[in-house]
mmCIF file of C-alpha atoms in Angstrom:
data_model
loop_
_atom_site.group_PDB
_atom_site.id
_atom_site.type_symbol
_atom_site.label_atom_id
_atom_site.label_comp_id
_atom_site.label_asym_id
_atom_site.label_seq_id
_atom_site.Cartn_x
_atom_site.Cartn_y
_atom_site.Cartn_z
ATOM 1 C CA MET A 1 21.436 -46.479 147.688
ATOM 2 C CA ALA A 2 20.903 -47.578 146.860
ATOM 3 C CA THR A 3 19.666 -46.909 143.367
ATOM 4 C CA SER A 4 18.715 -48.168 146.632
ATOM 5 C CA HIS A 5 19.717 -46.023 148.241
ATOM 6 C CA LEU A 6 18.459 -45.430 143.949
ATOM 7 C CA LEU A 7 18.205 -47.685 144.285
ATOM 8 C CA ALA A 8 18.682 -47.001 147.035
ATOM 9 C CA ALA A 9 19.341 -48.246 145.852
ATOM 10 C CA ALA A 10 20.876 -45.260 149.178
ATOM 11 C CA ALA A 11 20.451 -43.473 150.546
ATOM 12 C CA ALA A 12 22.562 -42.866 151.645
ATOM 13 C CA THR A 13 24.046 -41.244 153.751
ATOM 14 C CA SER A 14 26.841 -43.882 156.514
ATOM 15 C CA THR A 15 30.518 -55.967 158.268
ATOM 16 C CA ALA A 16 32.009 -58.738 160.034
ATOM 17 C CA ALA A 17 33.661 -57.238 163.049
ATOM 18 C CA SER A 18 30.355 -56.594 164.722
ATOM 19 C CA ALA A 19 29.973 -57.595 168.396
ATOM 20 C CA PHE A 20 27.300 -60.078 167.502
ATOM 21 C CA ARG A 21 26.230 -61.746 164.293
ATOM 22 C CA ARG A 22 22.739 -61.554 162.795
ATOM 23 C CA PRO A 23 21.195 -63.839 160.214
ATOM 24 C CA PRO A 24 20.673 -62.841 156.623
ATOM 25 C CA LEU A 25 17.457 -61.267 155.542
ATOM 26 C CA LEU A 26 15.888 -64.518 154.369
ATOM 27 C CA SER A 27 16.462 -66.245 157.682
ATOM 28 C CA LEU A 28 15.454 -63.508 160.041
ATOM 29 C CA ARG A 29 13.354 -65.824 162.202
ATOM 30 C CA SER A 30 16.307 -68.163 163.143
ATOM 31 C CA PRO A 31 17.375 -68.018 166.749
ATOM 32 C CA PRO A 32 20.087 -65.440 167.352
ATOM 33 C CA PRO A 33 23.304 -66.037 169.207
ATOM 34 C CA SER A 34 23.747 -64.235 172.601
ATOM 35 C CA SER A 35 25.111 -60.859 172.456
ATOM 36 C CA SER A 36 28.250 -59.511 174.189
ATOM 37 C CA LEU A 37 26.143 -56.640 175.230
ATOM 38 C CA ARG A 38 23.673 -59.068 176.821
ATOM 39 C CA LEU A 39 20.600 -57.651 175.232
ATOM 40 C CA ASN A 40 17.805 -59.832 176.375
ATOM 41 C CA ARG A 41 15.189 -61.308 173.898
ATOM 42 C CA ARG A 42 12.133 -63.106 174.885
ATOM 43 C CA ARG A 43 11.815 -65.059 171.581
ATOM 44 C CA TYR A 44 13.260 -65.242 168.185
ATOM 45 C CA PHE A 45 14.463 -61.783 167.251
ATOM 46 C CA GLN A 46 12.034 -59.962 169.435
ATOM 47 C CA VAL A 47 12.609 -56.370 169.235
ATOM 48 C CA VAL A 48 15.425 -55.168 171.477
ATOM 49 C CA ARG A 49 14.184 -52.650 174.170
ATOM 50 C CA ALA A 50 16.291 -50.101 175.867
ATOM 51 C CA ALA A 51 14.988 -51.305 179.195
ATOM 52 C CA GLU A 52 16.385 -54.759 178.463
ATOM 53 C CA THR A 53 20.069 -53.596 178.134
ATOM 54 C CA ASP A 54 22.506 -54.029 180.711
ATOM 55 C CA LYS A 55 22.933 -51.455 183.529
ATOM 56 C CA GLU A 56 26.243 -50.021 181.903
ATOM 57 C CA THR A 57 24.586 -49.468 178.494
ATOM 58 C CA LYS A 58 21.446 -48.247 180.181
ATOM 59 C CA ALA A 59 23.305 -45.676 182.253
ATOM 60 C CA ASN A 60 24.764 -44.121 178.959
ATOM 61 C CA ALA A 61 21.525 -44.153 176.779
ATOM 62 C CA PRO A 62 18.591 -42.012 177.066
ATOM 63 C CA GLU A 63 15.292 -43.740 178.100
ATOM 64 C CA LYS A 64 12.820 -41.550 176.296
ATOM 65 C CA ALA A 65 12.754 -39.364 173.204
ATOM 66 C CA PRO A 66 13.758 -35.807 173.758
ATOM 67 C CA ALA A 67 10.952 -33.750 175.272
ATOM 68 C CA GLY A 68 9.062 -31.554 172.821
ATOM 69 C CA GLY A 69 9.626 -33.853 169.865
ATOM 70 C CA SER A 70 8.397 -32.497 166.497
ATOM 71 C CA SER A 71 5.622 -34.333 164.428
ATOM 72 C CA PHE A 72 7.270 -32.903 161.325
ATOM 73 C CA ASN A 73 10.620 -34.423 162.277
ATOM 74 C CA GLN A 74 8.895 -37.700 162.952
ATOM 75 C CA LEU A 75 7.477 -37.866 159.329
ATOM 76 C CA LEU A 76 10.762 -36.975 157.926
ATOM 77 C CA GLY A 77 12.519 -39.629 160.021
ATOM 78 C CA ILE A 78 15.161 -37.328 161.496
ATOM 79 C CA LYS A 79 16.431 -36.461 165.016
ATOM 80 C CA GLY A 80 13.985 -34.774 167.345
ATOM 81 C CA ALA A 81 11.108 -36.828 166.226
ATOM 82 C CA LYS A 82 7.919 -36.961 168.356
ATOM 83 C CA GLN A 83 6.979 -40.424 169.754
ATOM 84 C CA GLU A 84 4.125 -41.776 167.463
ATOM 85 C CA ASN A 85 1.672 -44.589 167.837
ATOM 86 C CA ASP A 86 0.113 -44.432 164.386
ATOM 87 C CA ILE A 87 1.505 -47.511 162.608
ATOM 88 C CA TRP A 88 1.518 -45.807 159.111
ATOM 89 C CA LYS A 89 3.320 -42.722 160.471
ATOM 90 C CA ILE A 90 5.879 -45.114 162.013
ATOM 91 C CA ARG A 91 6.258 -46.982 158.717
ATOM 92 C CA LEU A 92 6.895 -43.706 156.990
ATOM 93 C CA GLN A 93 9.501 -42.639 159.662
ATOM 94 C CA LEU A 94 11.381 -45.849 158.935
ATOM 95 C CA THR A 95 11.752 -44.889 155.310
ATOM 96 C CA LYS A 96 13.330 -41.525 156.226
ATOM 97 C CA PRO A 97 11.731 -39.338 153.561
ATOM 98 C CA VAL A 98 14.465 -36.681 154.422
ATOM 99 C CA THR A 99 16.879 -39.007 152.458
ATOM 100 C CA TRP A 100 14.742 -39.141 149.346
ATOM 101 C CA PRO A 101 15.533 -35.869 147.684
ATOM 102 C CA PRO A 102 19.223 -36.767 146.758
ATOM 103 C CA LEU A 103 18.081 -39.800 144.873
ATOM 104 C CA VAL A 104 15.235 -37.915 143.205
ATOM 105 C CA TRP A 105 17.616 -35.171 142.270
ATOM 106 C CA GLY A 106 20.130 -37.821 140.875
ATOM 107 C CA VAL A 107 17.471 -39.037 138.534
ATOM 108 C CA LEU A 108 16.872 -35.445 137.316
ATOM 109 C CA CYS A 109 20.536 -34.921 136.842
ATOM 110 C CA GLY A 110 20.763 -38.087 134.820
ATOM 111 C CA ALA A 111 17.884 -36.936 132.647
ATOM 112 C CA ALA A 112 19.400 -33.486 132.088
ATOM 113 C CA ALA A 113 22.842 -35.136 131.269
ATOM 114 C CA SER A 114 21.204 -37.397 128.660
ATOM 115 C CA GLY A 115 20.230 -34.315 126.465
ATOM 116 C CA ASN A 116 17.110 -36.205 125.360
ATOM 117 C CA PHE A 117 14.684 -35.180 128.080
ATOM 118 C CA HIS A 118 11.750 -33.059 126.796
ATOM 119 C CA TRP A 119 9.003 -31.478 128.750
ATOM 120 C CA THR A 120 6.401 -33.669 127.330
ATOM 121 C CA VAL A 121 3.719 -35.491 129.468
ATOM 122 C CA GLU A 122 5.327 -38.847 128.651
ATOM 123 C CA ASP A 123 8.855 -37.854 129.687
ATOM 124 C CA VAL A 124 7.669 -36.047 132.747
ATOM 125 C CA ALA A 125 5.608 -39.228 133.662
ATOM 126 C CA LYS A 126 8.673 -41.480 133.073
ATOM 127 C CA SER A 127 10.919 -39.359 135.255
ATOM 128 C CA ILE A 128 8.434 -39.320 138.128
ATOM 129 C CA VAL A 129 8.117 -43.073 138.121
ATOM 130 C CA CYS A 130 11.897 -43.269 138.180
ATOM 131 C CA MET A 131 11.923 -40.892 141.046
ATOM 132 C CA ILE A 132 9.343 -43.012 142.993
ATOM 133 C CA MET A 133 11.486 -46.195 142.250
ATOM 134 C CA SER A 134 14.613 -44.407 143.600
ATOM 135 C CA GLY A 135 13.224 -42.523 146.564
ATOM 136 C CA PRO A 136 10.163 -43.842 148.349
ATOM 137 C CA CYS A 137 10.598 -47.516 147.188
ATOM 138 C CA LEU A 138 14.353 -48.317 147.011
ATOM 139 C CA THR A 139 15.588 -45.646 149.437
ATOM 140 C CA GLY A 140 12.785 -46.407 151.760
ATOM 141 C CA TYR A 141 13.878 -50.180 151.486
ATOM 142 C CA THR A 142 17.431 -49.164 152.266
ATOM 143 C CA GLN A 143 16.634 -47.119 155.282
ATOM 144 C CA THR A 144 14.240 -49.799 156.792
ATOM 145 C CA ILE A 145 16.707 -52.721 156.296
ATOM 146 C CA ASN A 146 19.427 -50.490 157.802
ATOM 147 C CA ASP A 147 17.353 -49.719 160.848
ATOM 148 C CA TRP A 148 16.528 -53.448 161.111
ATOM 149 C CA TYR A 149 20.174 -54.446 161.284
ATOM 150 C CA ASP A 150 21.031 -51.461 163.338
ATOM 151 C CA ARG A 151 18.461 -52.063 166.106
ATOM 152 C CA ASP A 152 21.112 -53.151 168.653
ATOM 153 C CA ILE A 153 23.153 -49.924 167.949
ATOM 154 C CA ASP A 154 19.968 -47.864 168.176
ATOM 155 C CA ALA A 155 19.160 -49.560 171.499
ATOM 156 C CA ILE A 156 22.351 -47.832 172.793
ATOM 157 C CA ASN A 157 22.226 -44.524 170.882
ATOM 158 C CA GLU A 158 18.491 -43.915 170.386
ATOM 159 C CA PRO A 159 16.436 -46.525 172.173
ATOM 160 C CA TYR A 160 13.320 -44.589 171.600
ATOM 161 C CA ARG A 161 13.436 -45.209 167.821
ATOM 162 C CA PRO A 162 10.549 -47.291 166.427
ATOM 163 C CA ILE A 163 12.267 -50.679 166.220
ATOM 164 C CA PRO A 164 14.250 -50.841 169.494
ATOM 165 C CA SER A 165 11.337 -49.242 171.403
ATOM 166 C CA GLY A 166 8.916 -51.989 170.044
ATOM 167 C CA ALA A 167 6.597 -49.490 168.454
ATOM 168 C CA ILE A 168 6.547 -51.620 165.403
ATOM 169 C CA SER A 169 6.740 -55.460 165.364
ATOM 170 C CA GLU A 170 9.420 -57.586 163.665
ATOM 171 C CA ASN A 171 6.815 -59.011 161.309
ATOM 172 C CA GLU A 172 5.812 -55.499 160.237
ATOM 173 C CA VAL A 173 9.301 -54.431 159.646
ATOM 174 C CA ILE A 174 10.179 -57.540 157.472
ATOM 175 C CA THR A 175 6.846 -57.045 155.515
ATOM 176 C CA GLN A 176 7.777 -53.462 154.818
ATOM 177 C CA ILE A 177 11.337 -54.398 153.662
ATOM 178 C CA TRP A 178 9.931 -56.887 151.074
ATOM 179 C CA VAL A 179 7.016 -54.764 149.816
ATOM 180 C CA LEU A 180 9.328 -51.745 149.104
ATOM 181 C CA LEU A 181 11.981 -53.933 147.478
ATOM 182 C CA LEU A 182 9.587 -55.663 145.187
ATOM 183 C CA ALA A 183 7.817 -52.377 144.296
ATOM 184 C CA GLY A 184 11.137 -50.783 143.347
ATOM 185 C CA LEU A 185 12.243 -53.735 141.224
ATOM 186 C CA GLY A 186 8.778 -53.920 139.623
ATOM 187 C CA LEU A 187 8.918 -50.252 138.636
ATOM 188 C CA GLY A 188 12.565 -50.758 137.283
ATOM 189 C CA ALA A 189 11.264 -53.309 135.118
ATOM 190 C CA LEU A 190 8.250 -51.266 133.923
ATOM 191 C CA LEU A 191 10.609 -48.449 133.127
ATOM 192 C CA ASP A 192 12.735 -50.570 130.770
ATOM 193 C CA VAL A 193 9.581 -51.725 128.929
ATOM 194 C CA TRP A 194 8.295 -48.160 128.689
ATOM 195 C CA ALA A 195 11.731 -46.928 127.311
ATOM 196 C CA GLY A 196 11.882 -49.812 124.824
ATOM 197 C CA HIS A 197 15.185 -51.060 126.167
ATOM 198 C CA ASP A 198 16.441 -54.337 124.595
ATOM 199 C CA PHE A 199 18.586 -54.843 127.686
ATOM 200 C CA PRO A 200 16.793 -54.221 131.002
ATOM 201 C CA ILE A 201 19.540 -51.789 132.292
ATOM 202 C CA ILE A 202 17.377 -49.950 134.867
ATOM 203 C CA PHE A 203 16.086 -53.116 136.333
ATOM 204 C CA TYR A 204 19.701 -54.281 136.736
ATOM 205 C CA LEU A 205 20.557 -51.003 138.244
ATOM 206 C CA ALA A 206 17.788 -51.505 140.764
ATOM 207 C CA VAL A 207 18.861 -54.973 141.562
ATOM 208 C CA GLY A 208 22.613 -53.870 142.022
ATOM 209 C CA GLY A 209 21.535 -50.992 144.152
ATOM 210 C CA SER A 210 19.373 -53.129 146.228
ATOM 211 C CA LEU A 211 22.139 -55.740 146.743
ATOM 212 C CA LEU A 212 24.581 -53.031 147.571
ATOM 213 C CA SER A 213 22.114 -51.658 150.260
ATOM 214 C CA TYR A 214 21.696 -55.150 151.772
ATOM 215 C CA ILE A 215 25.436 -55.979 152.122
ATOM 216 C CA TYR A 216 25.903 -52.506 153.402
ATOM 217 C CA SER A 217 23.774 -53.191 156.339
ATOM 218 C CA ALA A 218 23.746 -57.024 156.760
ATOM 219 C CA PRO A 219 26.216 -59.570 157.934
ATOM 220 C CA PRO A 220 28.448 -61.219 156.926
ATOM 221 C CA LEU A 221 29.842 -58.442 154.784
ATOM 222 C CA LYS A 222 28.143 -55.494 156.429
ATOM 223 C CA LEU A 223 30.145 -52.863 154.483
ATOM 224 C CA LYS A 224 29.236 -50.168 157.030
ATOM 225 C CA GLN A 225 31.695 -51.594 159.520
ATOM 226 C CA ASN A 226 34.526 -50.299 157.410
ATOM 227 C CA GLY A 227 34.250 -46.536 157.163
ATOM 228 C CA TRP A 228 35.900 -46.061 153.866
ATOM 229 C CA ILE A 229 34.200 -48.895 152.002
ATOM 230 C CA GLY A 230 30.861 -48.392 153.519
ATOM 231 C CA ASN A 231 30.609 -44.641 153.022
ATOM 232 C CA PHE A 232 31.739 -44.859 149.427
ATOM 233 C CA ALA A 233 29.176 -47.468 148.811
ATOM 234 C CA LEU A 234 26.620 -45.209 150.258
ATOM 235 C CA GLY A 235 27.888 -42.301 148.148
ATOM 236 C CA ALA A 236 27.676 -44.342 145.012
ATOM 237 C CA SER A 237 23.999 -45.424 145.939
ATOM 238 C CA TYR A 238 22.891 -41.944 146.536
ATOM 239 C CA ILE A 239 24.511 -40.165 143.589
ATOM 240 C CA GLY A 240 25.930 -42.515 140.916
ATOM 241 C CA LEU A 241 23.142 -45.103 140.571
ATOM 242 C CA PRO A 242 20.144 -42.722 140.346
ATOM 243 C CA TRP A 243 22.076 -40.513 137.880
ATOM 244 C CA TRP A 244 22.756 -43.619 135.859
ATOM 245 C CA ALA A 245 19.148 -44.695 135.982
ATOM 246 C CA GLY A 246 17.908 -41.216 134.861
ATOM 247 C CA GLN A 247 20.346 -41.081 131.940
ATOM 248 C CA ALA A 248 19.714 -44.702 130.877
ATOM 249 C CA LEU A 249 16.048 -43.815 130.707
ATOM 250 C CA PHE A 250 16.346 -41.183 128.264
ATOM 251 C CA GLY A 251 19.718 -41.752 126.621
ATOM 252 C CA THR A 252 22.936 -43.869 127.015
ATOM 253 C CA LEU A 253 25.758 -43.894 129.721
ATOM 254 C CA THR A 254 29.061 -42.498 128.437
ATOM 255 C CA PRO A 255 32.490 -42.899 129.821
ATOM 256 C CA ASP A 256 32.828 -39.324 131.069
ATOM 257 C CA ILE A 257 29.607 -39.697 132.987
ATOM 258 C CA VAL A 258 30.765 -42.798 134.667
ATOM 259 C CA VAL A 259 33.983 -41.034 135.684
ATOM 260 C CA LEU A 260 32.302 -37.776 137.102
ATOM 261 C CA THR A 261 29.698 -39.720 139.003
ATOM 262 C CA SER A 262 32.275 -41.830 140.517
ATOM 263 C CA LEU A 263 34.112 -38.744 141.540
ATOM 264 C CA TYR A 264 30.901 -37.396 143.081
ATOM 265 C CA SER A 265 30.606 -40.713 144.963
ATOM 266 C CA ILE A 266 33.718 -39.630 146.836
ATOM 267 C CA ALA A 267 31.896 -36.482 147.829
ATOM 268 C CA GLY A 268 28.972 -38.712 148.837
ATOM 269 C CA LEU A 269 31.295 -40.493 151.106
ATOM 270 C CA GLY A 270 32.031 -37.318 152.861
ATOM 271 C CA ILE A 271 28.302 -36.527 153.243
ATOM 272 C CA ALA A 272 27.729 -40.017 154.645
ATOM 273 C CA ILE A 273 30.318 -39.486 157.325
ATOM 274 C CA VAL A 274 28.320 -36.583 158.754
ATOM 275 C CA ASN A 275 25.743 -39.062 159.988
ATOM 276 C CA ASP A 276 28.489 -41.266 161.649
ATOM 277 C CA PHE A 277 29.184 -38.732 164.393
ATOM 278 C CA LYS A 278 26.012 -39.128 166.292
ATOM 279 C CA SER A 279 26.551 -42.936 166.552
ATOM 280 C CA VAL A 280 30.081 -42.961 167.840
ATOM 281 C CA GLU A 281 29.195 -44.534 171.253
ATOM 282 C CA GLY A 282 27.174 -47.385 169.740
ATOM 283 C CA ASP A 283 29.557 -47.920 166.802
ATOM 284 C CA ARG A 284 32.494 -48.234 169.377
ATOM 285 C CA ALA A 285 30.584 -50.605 171.533
ATOM 286 C CA LEU A 286 29.775 -52.966 168.708
ATOM 287 C CA GLY A 287 33.081 -52.778 166.956
ATOM 288 C CA LEU A 288 31.971 -50.767 163.921
ATOM 289 C CA GLN A 289 34.965 -48.981 162.463
ATOM 290 C CA SER A 290 33.289 -45.636 161.307
ATOM 291 C CA LEU A 291 35.756 -42.935 160.486
ATOM 292 C CA PRO A 292 34.888 -41.026 163.658
ATOM 293 C CA VAL A 293 35.655 -44.104 165.630
ATOM 294 C CA ALA A 294 38.808 -45.169 163.689
ATOM 295 C CA PHE A 295 40.371 -41.613 163.473
ATOM 296 C CA GLY A 296 38.906 -39.753 166.220
ATOM 297 C CA MET A 297 36.146 -36.968 165.999
ATOM 298 C CA GLU A 298 38.547 -34.194 165.131
ATOM 299 C CA THR A 299 40.306 -35.887 162.232
ATOM 300 C CA ALA A 300 37.146 -37.479 160.827
ATOM 301 C CA LYS A 301 35.693 -33.949 160.537
ATOM 302 C CA TRP A 302 38.457 -32.870 158.225
ATOM 303 C CA ILE A 303 38.300 -36.070 156.148
ATOM 304 C CA CYS A 304 34.630 -35.338 155.678
ATOM 305 C CA VAL A 305 34.821 -31.795 154.484
ATOM 306 C CA GLY A 306 37.987 -32.630 152.373
ATOM 307 C CA ALA A 307 36.142 -35.399 150.419
ATOM 308 C CA ILE A 308 33.224 -33.175 149.797
ATOM 309 C CA ASP A 309 35.333 -29.956 148.824
ATOM 310 C CA ILE A 310 38.222 -31.623 146.913
ATOM 311 C CA THR A 311 35.693 -33.628 144.833
ATOM 312 C CA GLN A 312 33.891 -30.563 143.661
ATOM 313 C CA LEU A 313 37.154 -28.677 142.881
ATOM 314 C CA SER A 314 38.349 -31.640 140.912
ATOM 315 C CA VAL A 315 35.071 -31.668 138.859
ATOM 316 C CA ALA A 316 35.317 -28.036 138.233
ATOM 317 C CA GLY A 317 38.913 -28.449 137.064
ATOM 318 C CA TYR A 318 37.753 -31.178 134.693
ATOM 319 C CA LEU A 319 35.014 -28.972 133.267
ATOM 320 C CA PHE A 320 37.391 -26.136 132.756
ATOM 321 C CA SER A 321 39.788 -28.371 130.933
ATOM 322 C CA THR A 322 37.182 -29.638 128.733
ATOM 323 C CA GLY A 323 36.301 -26.199 127.503
ATOM 324 C CA LYS A 324 33.411 -25.385 129.806
ATOM 325 C CA PRO A 325 34.712 -22.573 131.861
ATOM 326 C CA TYR A 326 31.291 -20.959 132.681
ATOM 327 C CA TYR A 327 30.063 -24.259 134.143
ATOM 328 C CA ALA A 328 33.373 -24.687 136.173
ATOM 329 C CA LEU A 329 32.939 -21.184 137.551
ATOM 330 C CA ALA A 330 29.353 -21.764 138.439
ATOM 331 C CA LEU A 331 30.373 -24.995 140.229
ATOM 332 C CA LEU A 332 33.113 -23.090 142.172
ATOM 333 C CA GLY A 333 30.618 -20.432 143.135
ATOM 334 C CA LEU A 334 28.370 -23.167 144.586
ATOM 335 C CA THR A 335 31.285 -24.704 146.576
ATOM 336 C CA ILE A 336 32.166 -21.557 148.517
ATOM 337 C CA PRO A 337 28.904 -21.323 150.560
ATOM 338 C CA GLN A 338 29.443 -24.995 151.537
ATOM 339 C CA VAL A 339 32.918 -24.204 152.872
ATOM 340 C CA VAL A 340 31.440 -21.245 154.813
ATOM 341 C CA PHE A 341 28.679 -23.445 156.495
ATOM 342 C CA GLN A 342 31.361 -26.124 157.266
ATOM 343 C CA PHE A 343 33.158 -23.657 159.409
ATOM 344 C CA GLN A 344 30.017 -22.008 160.840
ATOM 345 C CA TYR A 345 28.413 -25.370 161.873
ATOM 346 C CA PHE A 346 29.991 -28.701 161.215
ATOM 347 C CA LEU A 347 33.469 -28.178 162.175
ATOM 348 C CA LYS A 348 32.304 -26.561 165.414
ATOM 349 C CA ASP A 349 30.216 -29.468 166.545
ATOM 350 C CA PRO A 350 29.233 -32.170 164.052
ATOM 351 C CA VAL A 351 26.778 -33.758 166.456
ATOM 352 C CA LYS A 352 24.915 -30.657 167.592
ATOM 353 C CA TYR A 353 24.863 -28.945 164.146
ATOM 354 C CA ASP A 354 24.557 -32.007 161.852
ATOM 355 C CA VAL A 355 21.022 -31.255 160.736
ATOM 356 C CA LYS A 356 21.635 -27.468 160.421
ATOM 357 C CA TYR A 357 24.852 -28.028 158.437
ATOM 358 C CA GLN A 358 23.132 -30.436 156.021
ATOM 359 C CA ALA A 359 20.071 -28.150 155.603
ATOM 360 C CA SER A 360 22.284 -25.180 154.908
ATOM 361 C CA ALA A 361 25.056 -26.699 152.675
ATOM 362 C CA GLN A 362 23.558 -29.611 150.869
ATOM 363 C CA PRO A 363 21.181 -27.481 148.584
ATOM 364 C CA PHE A 364 24.446 -25.945 147.087
ATOM 365 C CA PHE A 365 25.985 -29.297 146.632
ATOM 366 C CA VAL A 366 22.927 -30.657 144.691
ATOM 367 C CA LEU A 367 22.766 -27.578 142.600
ATOM 368 C CA GLY A 368 26.405 -28.290 141.747
ATOM 369 C CA LEU A 369 25.386 -31.765 140.592
ATOM 370 C CA LEU A 370 22.898 -30.236 138.194
ATOM 371 C CA VAL A 371 25.367 -27.763 136.837
ATOM 372 C CA THR A 372 27.773 -30.741 136.103
ATOM 373 C CA ALA A 373 24.784 -32.577 134.331
ATOM 374 C CA LEU A 374 24.019 -29.622 132.199
ATOM 375 C CA ALA A 375 27.615 -29.346 131.276
ATOM 376 C CA THR A 376 27.938 -32.842 130.165
ATOM 377 C CA SER A 377 24.778 -32.563 128.042
ATOM 378 C CA HIS A 378 26.353 -29.855 125.807
#
């Protein structure tokens, strides 16, 4: 998001056609309807366990986490995590710290684009608070609420994850969602006061990002069920909203920034698709129309890389047309390695190499964001 995924009001990265409906966040304790997958629950919204799924699902889903899981992966909230019993490590895992950097970087880009950021103690402190709001608080909120509403899909794809495995209780998950949300909104309000805003723009960006994160994951809208709308919303949350927050903190939003960040949200759509390939089985079973499900793995791969690459080429063209050729050339230079890694990893096997691809290619993408921000500040 939000800036949730800011605002985060994300994170990120990946509605009504779900195979079963869940209640809105404010009524999580109401009795759920029976599921077409016959996931048994002993009481109101008790966490789904892999052992309780029907035989057909159980035959397709792994019972345990992969052997030799990494403690580091567990803390980052990524695939290959070690099973953990420490509740605070589990809480951290649910917030997926690996998804925070794009939001933090978005704030940095917005501050750079404003042209008014100075390396003073106060400006650095403001930017750090904005990054905490965007990353740990609102992206953490986004990731936790997404895992809550995805617990039935995870019971199929990754039944050893904290919520479907029962490693964390429903009360603990719901408490975490509210604490992170309120902390993020509170920091947004604080930043508006600190910046002397007459209109609380950062607070409203935080609210908007949080709402976007909620309707992305939760019924009845559940935007993620539509591969196009859901992934674009995710891209906007991870790129547009934190950038706007960082720029509003130190300056004012301008029309060219809105256009450029909207373009980059299309690239964010492509990045979000990367995470859909590993969930194809569960998405298909529950009627989620992610792009790999809707178009097939092969076509979705090319939609993904096309959205990422064409966006950056378009932004480079815009920079060149506005008399900033050196910035345009720098952005093109940063796009080339991404294309190389796409062919080396992602296009070969988007499931097997998803982490390796993102670790290799995304640093060049985020550097391109900074180049664009610096170009607009001059």
